[in-house]
C-alpha positions as a LaTeX table, in Angstrom:
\begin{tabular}{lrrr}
\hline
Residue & $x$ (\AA) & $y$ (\AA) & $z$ (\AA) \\
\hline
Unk1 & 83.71 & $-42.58$ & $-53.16$ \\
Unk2 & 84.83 & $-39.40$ & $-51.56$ \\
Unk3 & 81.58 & $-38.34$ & $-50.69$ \\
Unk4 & 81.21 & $-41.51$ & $-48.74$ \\
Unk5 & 84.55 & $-41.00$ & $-46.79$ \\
Unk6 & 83.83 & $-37.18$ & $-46.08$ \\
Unk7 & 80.30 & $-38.73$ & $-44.66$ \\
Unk8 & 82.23 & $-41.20$ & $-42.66$ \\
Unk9 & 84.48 & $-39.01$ & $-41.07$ \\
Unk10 & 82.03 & $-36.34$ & $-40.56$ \\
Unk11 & 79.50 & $-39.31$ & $-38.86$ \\
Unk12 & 83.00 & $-40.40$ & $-36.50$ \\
Unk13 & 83.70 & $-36.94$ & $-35.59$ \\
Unk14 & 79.91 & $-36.33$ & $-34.33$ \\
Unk15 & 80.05 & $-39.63$ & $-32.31$ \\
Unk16 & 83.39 & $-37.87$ & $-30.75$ \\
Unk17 & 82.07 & $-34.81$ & $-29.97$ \\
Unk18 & 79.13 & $-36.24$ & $-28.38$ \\
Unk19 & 81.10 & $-38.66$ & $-26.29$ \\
Unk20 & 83.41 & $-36.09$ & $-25.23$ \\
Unk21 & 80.36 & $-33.51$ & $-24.01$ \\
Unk22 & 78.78 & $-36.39$ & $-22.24$ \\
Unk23 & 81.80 & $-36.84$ & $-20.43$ \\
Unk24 & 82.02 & $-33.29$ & $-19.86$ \\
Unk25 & 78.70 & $-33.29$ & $-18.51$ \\
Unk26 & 79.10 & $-36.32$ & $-16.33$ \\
Unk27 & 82.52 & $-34.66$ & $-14.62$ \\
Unk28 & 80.25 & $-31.62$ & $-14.27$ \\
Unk29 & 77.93 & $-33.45$ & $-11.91$ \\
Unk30 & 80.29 & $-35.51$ & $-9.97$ \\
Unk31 & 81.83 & $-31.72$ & $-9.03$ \\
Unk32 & 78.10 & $-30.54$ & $-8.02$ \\
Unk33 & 77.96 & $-33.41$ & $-5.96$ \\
Unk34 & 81.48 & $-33.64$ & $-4.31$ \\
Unk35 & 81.23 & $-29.60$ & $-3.68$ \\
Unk36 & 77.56 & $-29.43$ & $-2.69$ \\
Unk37 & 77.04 & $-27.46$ & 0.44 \\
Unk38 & 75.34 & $-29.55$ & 3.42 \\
Unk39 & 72.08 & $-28.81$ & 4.83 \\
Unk40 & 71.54 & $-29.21$ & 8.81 \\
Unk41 & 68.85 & $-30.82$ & 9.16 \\
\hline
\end{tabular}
């Protein structure tokens, strides 16, 4: 039963860090894109 529960957690705390470098990644972009120099065209 302890095995199961260490699994568990170990699965919710993936899914977290995931989620949180997605978001990371995704506020990474919206900087590119608010900062991006303009190009005369």
């Amino acid at each position: 039963m302890k095995k199961l529960i260490l699994v568990l957690l170990a699965a919710a705390g993936a899914a977290f860090a995931q989620k949180k470098i997605n978001a990371g990644k995704t506020e990474q972009a919206l900087w590119a894109e608010a900062t991006d120099t303009v190009h005369k065209s």
